[in-house]
Coordinates of C-alpha atoms and ligand atoms in Angstrom, one line a residue:
M270 CA 11.2 -10.8 -12.0
K271 CA 15.1 -10.8 -12.0
I272 CA 16.1 -6.8 -10.7
Q273 CA 20.3 -6.3 -11.4
V274 CA 22.2 -3.0 -11.4
R275 CA 25.1 -3.1 -13.9
T276 CA 27.8 -0.9 -14.8
G277 CA 28.0 -0.2 -18.3
S278 CA 26.8 2.3 -21.0
L279 CA 23.2 1.4 -22.9
P280 CA 24.0 2.1 -26.6
E281 CA 26.6 -0.5 -25.2
H282 CA 24.7 -2.8 -23.4
M283 CA 23.1 -5.9 -24.6
T284 CA 19.4 -5.8 -24.5
E285 CA 15.6 -6.4 -26.3
A286 CA 14.6 -3.1 -25.4
A287 CA 16.3 0.2 -23.3
V288 CA 13.7 3.1 -21.6
V289 CA 14.1 6.3 -21.7
T290 CA 12.6 9.6 -20.9
L291 CA 11.8 12.2 -22.0
F292 CA 9.9 16.0 -20.8
E293 CA 7.1 17.6 -22.5
G294 CA 8.6 20.8 -25.1
E295 CA 12.2 19.5 -24.5
T296 CA 13.5 18.7 -27.6
G297 CA 17.5 19.4 -26.9
L298 CA 18.9 15.0 -26.5
T299 CA 21.6 15.1 -23.8
G300 CA 23.4 12.1 -21.9
V301 CA 22.8 8.5 -22.6
T302 CA 19.3 9.7 -24.7
A303 CA 21.7 12.0 -27.1
L304 CA 24.2 8.8 -27.4
L305 CA 21.3 6.8 -28.5
D306 CA 19.5 8.6 -30.7
E307 CA 23.3 9.2 -32.6
R308 CA 24.1 5.6 -32.8
S309 CA 20.9 4.2 -34.3
G310 CA 20.9 7.1 -37.0
G311 CA 18.8 10.0 -35.3
L312 CA 15.3 7.6 -34.3
I313 CA 14.8 9.8 -31.8
G314 CA 15.6 13.0 -32.7
E315 CA 13.1 12.3 -36.0
I316 CA 9.4 11.5 -33.8
L317 CA 10.3 14.4 -31.8
H318 CA 10.8 17.3 -34.9
R319 CA 8.1 15.8 -36.6
G320 CA 6.2 16.2 -33.4
D321 CA 4.7 12.6 -33.1
F322 CA 6.5 12.6 -30.1
T323 CA 5.7 15.4 -27.3
G324 CA 7.2 13.6 -24.2
R325 CA 3.1 14.6 -22.2
T326 CA 2.7 12.8 -19.8
N327 CA 3.3 8.7 -20.0
Q328 CA 3.3 9.0 -23.8
I329 CA 5.2 6.3 -25.0
A330 CA 6.7 5.6 -28.6
V331 CA 8.8 2.5 -29.7
L332 CA 11.6 2.5 -32.1
Y333 CA 12.9 -0.5 -33.2
T334 CA 16.6 -0.2 -34.1
R335 CA 17.6 -2.4 -37.3
G336 CA 20.7 -3.7 -36.2
D337 CA 22.8 -0.7 -35.7
L338 CA 23.5 -0.9 -32.1
P339 CA 23.4 -3.6 -29.8
V340 CA 19.5 -2.3 -28.5
K341 CA 16.6 -4.0 -30.2
R342 CA 14.6 -1.5 -29.6
I343 CA 14.3 2.1 -27.9
V344 CA 11.1 3.1 -25.5
V345 CA 10.7 6.7 -25.2
V346 CA 8.2 7.2 -22.5
G347 CA 7.0 11.0 -21.5
L348 CA 7.4 12.3 -18.4
G349 CA 4.9 15.3 -18.5
K350 CA 6.4 19.1 -17.4
R351 CA 9.8 19.4 -16.4
L352 CA 8.4 21.2 -13.7
D353 CA 5.7 18.7 -12.7
F354 CA 8.7 15.9 -11.7
S355 CA 7.7 14.0 -9.2
P356 CA 9.5 10.4 -8.0
D357 CA 5.3 9.7 -9.1
R358 CA 6.2 10.5 -12.9
L359 CA 9.1 8.0 -13.4
R360 CA 6.7 5.4 -11.1
E361 CA 4.3 6.3 -13.8
A362 CA 6.7 6.2 -16.5
F363 CA 8.1 3.1 -16.4
A364 CA 4.8 0.9 -14.9
R365 CA 3.9 2.6 -18.4
A366 CA 7.1 1.6 -20.4
A367 CA 7.1 -2.4 -18.5
Q368 CA 3.9 -2.8 -19.4
Q369 CA 4.4 -1.9 -23.3
I370 CA 7.4 -3.9 -23.2
R371 CA 5.1 -7.1 -21.7
S372 CA 2.2 -6.4 -24.5
L373 CA 4.7 -7.0 -27.6
N374 CA 5.9 -10.0 -25.3
I375 CA 9.6 -9.1 -25.0
S376 CA 10.8 -10.8 -22.3
E377 CA 14.0 -8.3 -20.9
F378 CA 14.9 -4.9 -21.0
S379 CA 16.6 -2.5 -19.8
T380 CA 17.7 1.6 -18.8
S381 CA 20.0 3.8 -17.4
L382 CA 17.7 7.0 -15.7
N383 CA 18.5 9.5 -18.1
I384 CA 16.9 12.0 -16.3
Q385 CA 19.1 15.5 -16.1
N386 CA 19.0 18.2 -13.4
I387 CA 16.7 17.3 -11.6
D388 CA 16.8 17.8 -8.0
F389 CA 16.2 14.0 -6.6
P390 CA 19.0 11.7 -6.2
L391 CA 19.2 9.2 -8.6
E392 CA 18.9 6.6 -5.9
R393 CA 15.3 8.2 -5.2
M394 CA 14.9 7.7 -9.0
A395 CA 16.4 3.9 -9.5
E396 CA 14.0 3.1 -6.3
A397 CA 10.7 5.3 -8.9
A398 CA 11.5 3.4 -11.3
V399 CA 12.2 -0.4 -10.2
E400 CA 8.7 0.0 -8.0
G401 CA 6.8 1.6 -10.9
V402 CA 8.2 -2.0 -12.7
I403 CA 7.3 -4.6 -10.4
L404 CA 3.6 -2.5 -9.0
G405 CA 2.7 -1.9 -12.9
L406 CA 3.8 -5.1 -14.1
Y407 CA 1.2 -7.3 -11.1
Q408 CA -1.6 -10.0 -12.1
F409 CA -3.8 -11.6 -9.8
L410 CA -3.5 -15.0 -11.8
P411 CA -3.5 -17.5 -9.2
F412 CA -7.6 -18.7 -9.9
K413 CA -7.0 -18.5 -14.0
T414 CA -7.1 -22.2 -15.1
L415 CA -7.5 -20.5 -19.2
D416 CA -6.0 -18.5 -21.6
R417 CA -2.6 -18.0 -19.3
E418 CA 0.1 -18.0 -21.4
Q419 CA -1.2 -14.5 -23.0
S420 CA -0.7 -13.7 -18.7
R421 CA 3.1 -13.7 -19.8
E422 CA 5.1 -12.2 -17.5
V423 CA 8.7 -9.6 -18.6
A424 CA 11.4 -12.2 -16.4
G425 CA 14.4 -9.1 -15.8
F426 CA 14.5 -5.3 -15.9
T427 CA 18.7 -4.1 -16.0
I428 CA 19.6 -0.6 -14.7
L429 CA 22.4 0.7 -16.3
V430 CA 24.9 3.0 -14.0
A431 CA 27.8 4.9 -15.5
E432 CA 30.8 4.8 -12.7
E433 CA 32.0 1.9 -10.9
G434 CA 30.8 4.7 -7.8
T435 CA 27.3 5.2 -8.0
Y436 CA 27.3 0.8 -8.0
K437 CA 26.4 0.5 -4.7
V438 CA 24.0 3.0 -4.1
I439 CA 21.9 2.1 -7.0
R440 CA 22.2 -1.3 -6.1
A441 CA 21.1 -1.1 -2.7
A442 CA 18.6 0.8 -3.8
A443 CA 17.2 -0.7 -6.3
K444 CA 17.1 -3.7 -3.8
T445 CA 15.3 -1.7 -1.4
A446 CA 12.8 -0.9 -3.7
E447 CA 11.6 -4.9 -4.1
I448 CA 11.2 -5.2 -0.8
I449 CA 9.1 -2.4 -0.7
S450 CA 7.1 -3.2 -4.3
A451 CA 6.9 -7.3 -2.7
A452 CA 5.6 -6.3 0.2
A453 CA 3.0 -4.0 -1.7
T454 CA 2.1 -6.8 -4.2
F455 CA 2.3 -9.3 -1.4
A456 CA -1.1 -7.5 0.3
R457 CA -2.5 -7.2 -3.0
D458 CA -2.3 -11.0 -3.3
I459 CA -4.2 -11.1 0.0
V460 CA -6.0 -8.8 -0.7
S461 CA -7.4 -10.1 -3.5
T462 CA -8.1 -13.6 -2.6
P463 CA -11.7 -14.2 -2.4
A464 CA -13.2 -14.5 1.5
N465 CA -13.6 -18.6 0.6
E466 CA -9.5 -18.3 0.7
M467 CA -8.8 -15.7 2.6
T468 CA -11.0 -16.5 5.6
P469 CA -9.5 -15.2 9.6
S470 CA -7.8 -18.8 10.2
D471 CA -6.1 -18.2 6.3
L472 CA -4.5 -14.7 7.4
A473 CA -3.8 -15.7 10.1
N474 CA -1.5 -18.2 8.2
E475 CA 0.0 -15.7 5.9
A476 CA 1.2 -13.6 9.2
R477 CA 2.6 -16.9 10.7
E478 CA 4.3 -17.0 7.0
S479 CA 5.4 -13.7 6.9
A480 CA 7.1 -14.3 10.0
K481 CA 9.2 -17.6 9.1
G482 CA 12.9 -16.8 8.4
R483 CA 12.5 -13.0 9.3
N484 CA 13.0 -11.1 12.4
I485 CA 9.2 -11.8 13.3
R486 CA 7.5 -13.2 15.6
C487 CA 4.1 -14.2 15.2
T488 CA 1.6 -14.7 17.9
V489 CA -2.1 -15.5 17.6
L490 CA -4.5 -15.5 19.7
D491 CA -8.1 -17.6 19.2
A492 CA -11.5 -17.0 20.5
G493 CA -10.6 -18.7 24.0
Q494 CA -7.7 -16.3 24.9
M495 CA -9.8 -13.4 23.7
N496 CA -13.0 -14.5 26.0
E497 CA -10.2 -14.7 28.9
L498 CA -8.9 -10.9 28.0
G499 CA -12.5 -9.6 27.7
M500 CA -12.6 -8.8 24.0
N501 CA -15.9 -8.9 24.4
A502 CA -16.7 -6.4 21.2
L503 CA -14.2 -8.4 18.9
L504 CA -15.7 -11.5 19.6
G505 CA -19.3 -10.1 19.8
V506 CA -18.3 -9.3 15.9
A507 CA -17.3 -13.2 14.9
R508 CA -20.6 -15.0 16.5
G509 CA -22.4 -14.8 13.9
S510 CA -19.7 -16.5 11.4
D511 CA -18.4 -20.4 12.2
E512 CA -15.0 -19.8 11.1
P513 CA -13.2 -19.1 14.5
P514 CA -12.0 -15.4 14.6
Q515 CA -7.5 -14.5 14.9
L516 CA -6.3 -12.2 16.8
I517 CA -2.8 -11.8 15.3
I518 CA 0.0 -9.7 16.5
L519 CA 3.4 -9.9 14.9
E520 CA 6.5 -8.5 16.6
Y521 CA 9.7 -6.9 15.1
R522 CA 12.6 -5.6 17.2
G523 CA 15.0 -3.8 14.9
G524 CA 15.8 -0.8 17.3
K525 CA 17.3 -0.6 20.7
K526 CA 16.3 -1.7 23.5
S527 CA 15.3 1.6 25.1
S528 CA 13.2 2.9 21.7
P529 CA 9.6 3.4 22.0
V530 CA 7.3 1.2 19.6
I531 CA 5.5 1.9 16.7
A532 CA 2.3 0.2 16.5
L533 CA 0.6 -0.7 13.8
V534 CA -3.3 -2.0 13.8
G535 CA -5.3 -2.9 11.0
K536 CA -8.5 -3.9 10.2
G537 CA -9.1 -7.6 9.1
I538 CA -12.9 -8.0 7.8
T539 CA -12.3 -11.1 5.7
F540 CA -16.1 -10.6 4.1
D541 CA -18.5 -8.0 5.7
S542 CA -22.1 -9.3 4.7
G543 CA -23.0 -6.2 7.4
G544 CA -24.3 -8.6 9.5
I545 CA -27.2 -9.0 10.9
S546 CA -28.1 -4.8 9.1
I547 CA -27.3 -7.1 6.1
K548 CA -25.8 -5.0 3.4
P549 CA -27.5 -4.8 -0.7
S550 CA -26.5 -7.8 -2.5
D551 CA -25.0 -5.4 -5.5
K552 CA -21.1 -4.9 -4.8
M553 CA -21.0 -7.0 -1.2
D554 CA -18.6 -9.1 -3.4
Q555 CA -16.3 -6.8 -3.2
M556 CA -16.3 -6.9 0.5
K557 CA -14.2 -9.3 1.1
T558 CA -11.8 -6.4 0.5
D559 CA -11.9 -5.3 4.0
M560 CA -9.0 -6.9 5.2
A561 CA -6.7 -4.6 3.4
G562 CA -6.2 -2.8 6.1
G563 CA -4.8 -6.0 8.0
A564 CA -2.9 -7.2 5.0
A565 CA -1.3 -4.4 5.0
V566 CA 0.1 -3.9 8.4
I567 CA 1.5 -8.1 7.5
A568 CA 3.0 -6.9 4.9
V569 CA 4.9 -3.5 7.0
V570 CA 6.4 -5.2 9.6
R571 CA 7.6 -8.1 6.5
A572 CA 8.9 -5.3 4.6
A573 CA 10.6 -3.4 7.6
A574 CA 12.9 -6.4 8.6
E575 CA 13.6 -7.4 5.5
L576 CA 14.9 -3.7 5.5
G577 CA 16.6 -4.2 8.8
L578 CA 15.0 -1.1 9.4
P579 CA 16.4 0.5 12.8
V580 CA 12.6 -0.2 14.9
N581 CA 10.7 -1.6 17.0
L582 CA 7.5 -2.0 15.7
V583 CA 4.6 -4.5 16.3
G584 CA 1.4 -4.9 14.0
I585 CA -1.9 -6.3 15.3
V586 CA -5.0 -8.0 13.1
P587 CA -8.0 -8.8 14.3
A588 CA -9.3 -10.8 11.9
T589 CA -13.0 -12.2 11.6
E590 CA -16.3 -12.3 9.5
N591 CA -18.7 -10.1 9.6
L592 CA -21.7 -12.9 9.1
P593 CA -25.5 -13.1 9.8
G594 CA -26.0 -16.1 11.9
G595 CA -27.9 -17.7 14.3
K596 CA -25.7 -16.7 17.0
A597 CA -24.9 -13.4 15.8
Y598 CA -24.8 -10.3 17.6
K599 CA -27.7 -7.3 16.7
P600 CA -29.0 -4.3 16.9
G601 CA -29.3 -3.3 20.4
D602 CA -27.1 -5.5 22.0
I603 CA -24.5 -3.8 24.2
L604 CA -21.1 -5.4 24.3
K605 CA -18.6 -4.8 26.9
S606 CA -15.4 -4.2 25.1
F607 CA -11.7 -5.3 26.4
S608 CA -11.0 -1.8 27.5
G609 CA -13.9 -1.7 30.0
R610 CA -16.4 0.8 28.4
T611 CA -19.6 -0.4 26.5
I612 CA -20.8 -0.1 23.2
E613 CA -24.2 -0.3 22.3
V614 CA -24.6 -1.5 18.6
V615 CA -26.8 0.4 16.3
T616 CA -26.1 -1.4 12.8
T617 CA -23.8 -4.5 12.9
D618 CA -22.2 -2.9 9.9
A619 CA -20.7 -0.8 11.4
E620 CA -18.9 -4.1 13.4
G621 CA -15.0 -2.3 12.2
R622 CA -14.7 0.0 14.3
L623 CA -16.4 -3.1 17.1
I624 CA -13.0 -5.0 16.8
L625 CA -10.5 -2.2 16.4
A626 CA -11.9 -0.9 19.8
D627 CA -10.1 -4.3 21.2
A628 CA -7.3 -4.3 18.9
L629 CA -6.3 -0.6 20.1
T630 CA -7.2 -1.3 23.9
Y631 CA -4.6 -4.8 23.1
A632 CA -2.1 -1.9 21.5
G633 CA -1.7 -0.4 25.1
R634 CA 0.3 -3.0 26.1
Y635 CA 3.2 -1.6 24.2
K636 CA 3.6 2.1 25.6
P637 CA 3.5 2.8 22.2
A638 CA 5.0 6.3 21.3
A639 CA 2.4 6.2 18.1
I640 CA -0.5 3.4 16.9
I641 CA -0.9 3.8 13.1
D642 CA -4.5 2.5 12.1
L643 CA -5.6 1.3 8.8
A644 CA -8.4 0.8 7.7
T645 CA -11.7 -0.2 5.0
L646 CA -14.2 1.7 7.5
T647 CA -16.5 3.7 5.8
G648 CA -18.5 4.5 3.4
A649 CA -18.9 8.0 4.6
C650 CA -14.6 8.6 3.7
I651 CA -15.8 8.0 0.2
V652 CA -18.2 10.1 0.3
A653 CA -16.1 12.6 1.6
L654 CA -13.2 12.3 -0.2
G655 CA -13.4 9.9 -3.4
D656 CA -11.9 7.0 -4.2
H657 CA -8.2 7.7 -4.4
V658 CA -8.0 9.3 -0.7
I659 CA -6.4 8.2 2.2
G660 CA -8.7 10.1 4.8
M661 CA -6.6 10.9 8.0
M662 CA -8.0 11.4 11.6
G663 CA -5.9 11.5 14.9
T664 CA -4.7 13.2 17.5
D665 CA -1.4 14.1 17.7
D666 CA -0.1 16.7 15.4
D667 CA 3.3 15.6 14.7
L668 CA 2.5 11.8 14.0
K669 CA 0.0 13.1 11.2
R670 CA 2.6 15.7 9.9
E671 CA 5.1 12.5 9.3
I672 CA 2.7 10.3 7.5
R673 CA 1.8 13.9 5.2
V674 CA 5.7 13.7 4.7
A675 CA 5.8 9.8 3.7
A676 CA 2.7 10.6 1.4
E677 CA 4.7 12.9 -0.4
L678 CA 7.1 11.0 -1.3
T679 CA 4.8 7.6 -2.2
G680 CA 2.3 9.3 -3.7
E681 CA -0.1 7.8 -1.8
K682 CA -3.0 11.1 -1.1
V683 CA -3.9 11.3 2.8
W684 CA -6.3 14.5 3.0
E685 CA -6.9 15.1 6.6
L686 CA -11.0 15.7 7.8
P687 CA -11.7 16.9 11.7
L688 CA -11.9 15.7 14.4
W689 CA -13.9 18.1 16.8
E690 CA -16.0 17.9 19.8
E691 CA -19.1 17.9 18.3
Y692 CA -18.4 15.1 17.0
H693 CA -17.7 12.9 20.0
E694 CA -21.2 13.9 21.4
L695 CA -22.8 11.6 18.5
I696 CA -21.1 8.7 19.2
K697 CA -22.1 8.6 23.3
G698 CA -24.1 6.2 24.3
D699 CA -27.7 6.1 25.7
A700 CA -27.9 2.7 27.6
A701 CA -24.3 2.3 27.1
D702 CA -20.6 4.4 27.2
Y703 CA -20.3 5.3 23.3
K704 CA -22.6 3.7 20.4
N705 CA -21.5 2.6 17.4
S706 CA -22.8 4.7 14.7
G707 CA -23.1 8.5 14.5
G708 CA -25.7 8.1 12.0
R709 CA -24.6 9.5 8.1
A710 CA -23.6 12.8 8.8
G711 CA -20.3 12.7 8.9
G712 CA -20.1 9.4 9.2
A713 CA -15.7 9.1 8.7
I714 CA -15.3 11.3 11.4
T715 CA -17.5 9.6 14.0
A716 CA -16.3 6.4 13.1
A717 CA -12.3 7.9 13.5
A718 CA -14.2 9.8 17.4
F719 CA -15.6 6.3 18.3
L720 CA -12.2 4.8 18.0
S721 CA -10.3 7.8 19.4
K722 CA -12.0 6.5 23.1
F723 CA -10.1 3.3 22.6
T724 CA -6.2 4.7 21.8
G725 CA -5.5 5.0 25.4
G726 CA -4.3 8.8 25.4
Y727 CA -1.7 7.8 22.9
P728 CA -0.3 9.6 20.0
W729 CA -2.2 8.1 17.6
V730 CA -3.0 8.9 13.8
H731 CA -6.6 6.8 12.5
L732 CA -6.5 6.0 7.9
D733 CA -10.2 5.1 6.2
I734 CA -8.3 3.6 3.2
A735 CA -11.7 2.3 2.1
G736 CA -11.4 5.0 -0.9
P737 CA -8.4 3.6 -2.4
A738 CA -8.1 -0.1 -1.3
W739 CA -9.8 -1.3 -4.5
L740 CA -9.7 0.3 -7.7
T741 CA -12.4 0.1 -10.4
K742 CA -10.6 1.6 -13.0
E743 CA -6.5 1.4 -13.7
K744 CA -4.3 3.7 -12.7
P745 CA -0.5 3.9 -14.4
Y746 CA 0.9 1.5 -11.2
I747 CA -2.0 0.2 -9.7
P748 CA -3.8 -2.3 -11.9
K749 CA -7.6 -2.7 -12.0
G750 CA -8.5 -4.3 -8.0
A751 CA -6.4 -4.0 -5.1
S752 CA -3.6 -1.2 -4.6
G753 CA -1.6 -2.6 -1.5
V754 CA -2.4 1.3 -0.5
G755 CA -1.0 2.6 2.8
V756 CA 2.1 0.0 2.6
R757 CA 4.5 1.9 0.8
L758 CA 3.5 4.7 2.8
L759 CA 4.1 3.3 6.1
I760 CA 7.4 1.6 5.0
Q761 CA 7.9 5.4 4.4
F762 CA 6.8 6.8 7.6
L763 CA 9.4 4.5 9.3
R764 CA 12.1 5.0 6.7
N765 CA 11.9 8.6 8.0
G766 CA 12.6 7.6 11.5
Y767 CA 9.5 8.5 13.1
R768 CA 10.6 9.8 16.9
M769 CA 13.8 7.9 16.8
G770 CA 15.9 8.0 20.0
K771 CA 12.5 10.1 22.0
K772 CA 10.6 8.9 24.5
Ligands
BES1655 N1 -16.5 -2.5 5.4 C1 -17.5 -1.8 5.4 C2 -17.4 1.1 4.5 C3 -16.9 0.0 3.1 C4 -17.8 0.5 2.9 C5 -15.5 -0.3 2.8 C6 -17.3 0.3 1.1 C7 -14.9 0.2 1.4 C8 -16.6 0.2 0.9 C9 -18.1 -0.8 6.9 O1 -17.9 -2.3 7.6 C10 -19.4 -0.4 7.3 O2 -20.5 -1.0 6.7 N2 -19.3 1.6 7.3 C11 -20.1 1.3 7.1 C12 -20.8 2.3 8.7 C13 -22.7 3.1 8.8 C14 -23.6 1.8 9.2 C15 -22.5 3.4 9.9 C16 -21.1 2.1 6.4 O3 -20.0 3.0 6.2 O4 -22.1 2.1 5.3
MN1656 MN1 -19.2 -3.1 7.6
ZN1657 ZN1 -16.1 -3.8 7.6

């Protein structure tokens, strides 16, 4: 889809559909909305005064102007109560409008961001609108050969700005939003792609492709190199599969040489059968999504480079399948991790923390100012927080605060779980240093306690995205399926400039 920013007045603009938003219970029309109403003979006023349209969240009305002005249709979307407004409301409203427009087979539409008297700068509004449109129209179609004509695309979205003076900032904001949304949809595509088409080698190729033509260096370690380093936790998990494991490393140096590195680590299990501790077959197909963390990390590094963010970033994605093969690792096995610490395998289904252990240790090579890992790590996190929330655990209060700030801006919900000493007790090993499961109780937290042993004392936050990575029911700007969760969150975190200039 082509996103454009132009100067001009919406009522004078030749467009198939003009989108305007209205707050709930506000019937006095202002600005562009008032102009459109006037020029169309009171079409908007009429639905308000008849009570057909109240402005409740994501309510929508399509009005036909019948040749009275160059705008062929007016699409009115409800924003809910003014007091509850946030950029997320706008993402939702524009996603809803764009979906309606697609369902009417309209090829192109426009808006002029008419919201008045709101505390958010216009460029943030523009960003939210563009994100809502792109994310809301997302479809995953590469494997569809039937009914393709029903899944048509909207070709254009134009934002009109009134003055020359704001044109540049809005233009830049739209571009930024396009890059961020493209990163999120890129992650969605990778997660949606089934495991037979997204093996660890395929994932490594996606990373290589992402690095190409951008200011990113991609290195991929193979099993031989991992073996030389002693990454036996990662290699242990990989042993049950014929697909070779890959350790993907993406480096983007957009900051000063002296600025610290931020390390992002993403779980890249391209299929999790559970291994010898095999999962029930019901819903096992969903385990193609077990690389959502890894996909997000690749997407974030790519977007950081495209945005030219002034940060030094490394993305690390340990990638393998978890399968029960003749050479597979077994419950009771003891693995010597890259860190030197030994791990007793209680269950081969707690594989994510094993591959992350070695990847986190590897991140220590960069002496990072922060390590953030993203992983579809535990079903227990879904039990604790539900499907819509990212579980956050970590060792650094500053870092956690910064993640919360970013989450507030992107609408991705994050909730902290504690990491108290009692939980660490539960993962102490009998025959080895640690064991890879602390049992059912507090499972999301004991998983994090395990990870913490491999963070080398660097400021670290773990984000468990098992719940929100895959939606079984659509949300306004997240269609059913892969959500791309964490991508916008981490880009926002980087844009906010965490510890820039500090050691
Ligand atoms: N990939 C799963 C976690 C998961 C479950 C993600 C459901 C998304 C939806 C992870 O590898 C796993 O199997 N975790 C186990 C750990 C347990 C065996 C200690 C779990 O949560 O049951
Ligand atoms: Mn598992
Ligand atoms: Zn897993």
